[in-house]
JSON list of C-alpha atoms in Angstrom, two decimals:
[
{"chain": "A", "resi": 11, "resn": "MET", "atom": "CA", "xyz": [-40.19, 9.37, -0.87]},
{"chain": "A", "resi": 12, "resn": "PHE", "atom": "CA", "xyz": [-37.37, 7.97, 1.33]},
{"chain": "A", "resi": 13, "resn": "GLU", "atom": "CA", "xyz": [-37.75, 6.34, 4.72]},
{"chain": "A", "resi": 14, "resn": "PHE", "atom": "CA", "xyz": [-35.16, 7.16, 7.37]},
{"chain": "A", "resi": 15, "resn": "ASP", "atom": "CA", "xyz": [-33.71, 3.62, 7.20]},
{"chain": "A", "resi": 16, "resn": "GLN", "atom": "CA", "xyz": [-33.14, 3.93, 3.46]},
{"chain": "A", "resi": 17, "resn": "TYR", "atom": "CA", "xyz": [-31.41, 7.26, 4.01]},
{"chain": "A", "resi": 18, "resn": "LEU", "atom": "CA", "xyz": [-29.07, 5.68, 6.58]},
{"chain": "A", "resi": 19, "resn": "GLY", "atom": "CA", "xyz": [-28.35, 2.80, 4.22]},
{"chain": "A", "resi": 20, "resn": "PHE", "atom": "CA", "xyz": [-27.50, 5.23, 1.44]},
{"chain": "A", "resi": 21, "resn": "LEU", "atom": "CA", "xyz": [-25.17, 7.19, 3.75]},
{"chain": "A", "resi": 22, "resn": "ALA", "atom": "CA", "xyz": [-23.50, 3.95, 4.86]},
{"chain": "A", "resi": 23, "resn": "PHE", "atom": "CA", "xyz": [-23.01, 2.97, 1.21]},
{"chain": "A", "resi": 24, "resn": "LEU", "atom": "CA", "xyz": [-21.45, 6.35, 0.40]},
{"chain": "A", "resi": 25, "resn": "ALA", "atom": "CA", "xyz": [-19.16, 6.13, 3.46]},
{"chain": "A", "resi": 26, "resn": "ILE", "atom": "CA", "xyz": [-17.94, 2.63, 2.55]},
{"chain": "A", "resi": 27, "resn": "LEU", "atom": "CA", "xyz": [-17.42, 3.64, -1.09]},
{"chain": "A", "resi": 28, "resn": "THR", "atom": "CA", "xyz": [-15.44, 6.74, -0.07]},
{"chain": "A", "resi": 29, "resn": "ILE", "atom": "CA", "xyz": [-13.30, 4.82, 2.42]},
{"chain": "A", "resi": 30, "resn": "GLY", "atom": "CA", "xyz": [-12.53, 2.20, -0.24]},
{"chain": "A", "resi": 31, "resn": "PHE", "atom": "CA", "xyz": [-11.61, 4.86, -2.77]},
{"chain": "A", "resi": 32, "resn": "TRP", "atom": "CA", "xyz": [-9.18, 6.65, -0.45]},
{"chain": "A", "resi": 33, "resn": "LEU", "atom": "CA", "xyz": [-7.69, 3.36, 0.73]},
{"chain": "A", "resi": 34, "resn": "MET", "atom": "CA", "xyz": [-7.01, 2.41, -2.89]},
{"chain": "A", "resi": 35, "resn": "ILE", "atom": "CA", "xyz": [-5.39, 5.81, -3.54]},
{"chain": "A", "resi": 36, "resn": "PHE", "atom": "CA", "xyz": [-3.25, 5.47, -0.39]},
{"chain": "A", "resi": 37, "resn": "LEU", "atom": "CA", "xyz": [-2.12, 1.95, -1.31]},
{"chain": "A", "resi": 38, "resn": "THR", "atom": "CA", "xyz": [-1.18, 2.80, -4.89]},
{"chain": "A", "resi": 39, "resn": "ALA", "atom": "CA", "xyz": [0.50, 6.10, -4.02]},
{"chain": "A", "resi": 40, "resn": "PHE", "atom": "CA", "xyz": [2.46, 5.23, -0.86]},
{"chain": "A", "resi": 41, "resn": "VAL", "atom": "CA", "xyz": [2.39, 1.64, 0.38]},
{"chain": "A", "resi": 42, "resn": "ILE", "atom": "CA", "xyz": [3.17, -0.27, -2.83]},
{"chain": "A", "resi": 43, "resn": "PRO", "atom": "CA", "xyz": [6.07, 2.01, -3.92]},
{"chain": "A", "resi": 44, "resn": "TYR", "atom": "CA", "xyz": [7.47, 1.86, -0.36]},
{"chain": "A", "resi": 45, "resn": "TRP", "atom": "CA", "xyz": [7.26, -1.94, -0.44]},
{"chain": "A", "resi": 46, "resn": "ILE", "atom": "CA", "xyz": [8.96, -2.16, -3.86]},
{"chain": "A", "resi": 47, "resn": "THR", "atom": "CA", "xyz": [11.73, 0.29, -2.90]},
{"chain": "A", "resi": 48, "resn": "GLY", "atom": "CA", "xyz": [12.46, -1.57, 0.33]},
{"chain": "A", "resi": 49, "resn": "SER", "atom": "CA", "xyz": [12.56, -4.87, -1.52]},
{"chain": "A", "resi": 50, "resn": "LEU", "atom": "CA", "xyz": [15.00, -3.55, -4.13]},
{"chain": "A", "resi": 51, "resn": "MET", "atom": "CA", "xyz": [17.27, -2.00, -1.48]},
{"chain": "A", "resi": 52, "resn": "GLU", "atom": "CA", "xyz": [17.30, -5.28, 0.47]},
{"chain": "A", "resi": 53, "resn": "LYS", "atom": "CA", "xyz": [18.17, -7.19, -2.71]},
{"chain": "A", "resi": 54, "resn": "MET", "atom": "CA", "xyz": [21.05, -4.80, -3.46]},
{"chain": "A", "resi": 55, "resn": "LYS", "atom": "CA", "xyz": [22.34, -5.14, 0.10]},
{"chain": "A", "resi": 56, "resn": "MET", "atom": "CA", "xyz": [22.28, -8.95, -0.16]},
{"chain": "A", "resi": 57, "resn": "LYS", "atom": "CA", "xyz": [24.18, -8.85, -3.48]},
{"chain": "A", "resi": 58, "resn": "LYS", "atom": "CA", "xyz": [26.78, -6.51, -2.00]},
{"chain": "A", "resi": 59, "resn": "GLU", "atom": "CA", "xyz": [27.27, -8.80, 1.03]},
{"chain": "A", "resi": 60, "resn": "ALA", "atom": "CA", "xyz": [27.54, -11.88, -1.22]},
{"chain": "A", "resi": 61, "resn": "LYS", "atom": "CA", "xyz": [30.11, -10.12, -3.40]},
{"chain": "A", "resi": 62, "resn": "LYS", "atom": "CA", "xyz": [32.13, -9.07, -0.34]},
{"chain": "A", "resi": 63, "resn": "LYS", "atom": "CA", "xyz": [31.99, -12.60, 1.07]},
{"chain": "A", "resi": 64, "resn": "ALA", "atom": "CA", "xyz": [33.10, -14.10, -2.27]},
{"chain": "A", "resi": 65, "resn": "GLN", "atom": "CA", "xyz": [35.95, -11.60, -2.50]},
{"chain": "A", "resi": 66, "resn": "GLU", "atom": "CA", "xyz": [37.14, -12.45, 1.03]},
{"chain": "A", "resi": 67, "resn": "ALA", "atom": "CA", "xyz": [36.95, -16.18, 0.29]},
{"chain": "A", "resi": 68, "resn": "GLY", "atom": "CA", "xyz": [38.97, -15.73, -2.91]},
{"chain": "A", "resi": 69, "resn": "GLU", "atom": "CA", "xyz": [41.83, -13.91, -1.20]}
]
């Protein structure tokens, strides 16, 4: 049937597959939306500062 080494290899394969699956879920559910939200907020802050600076220069 199975040798002990093959059993360990199968368990290692399952562990790596499971870790990859949960890492993908974590990245798509939390990290990428956090990154996009932070980027958009930073862009809005930069536009607001540029608008304020242009308004002060115009006065």
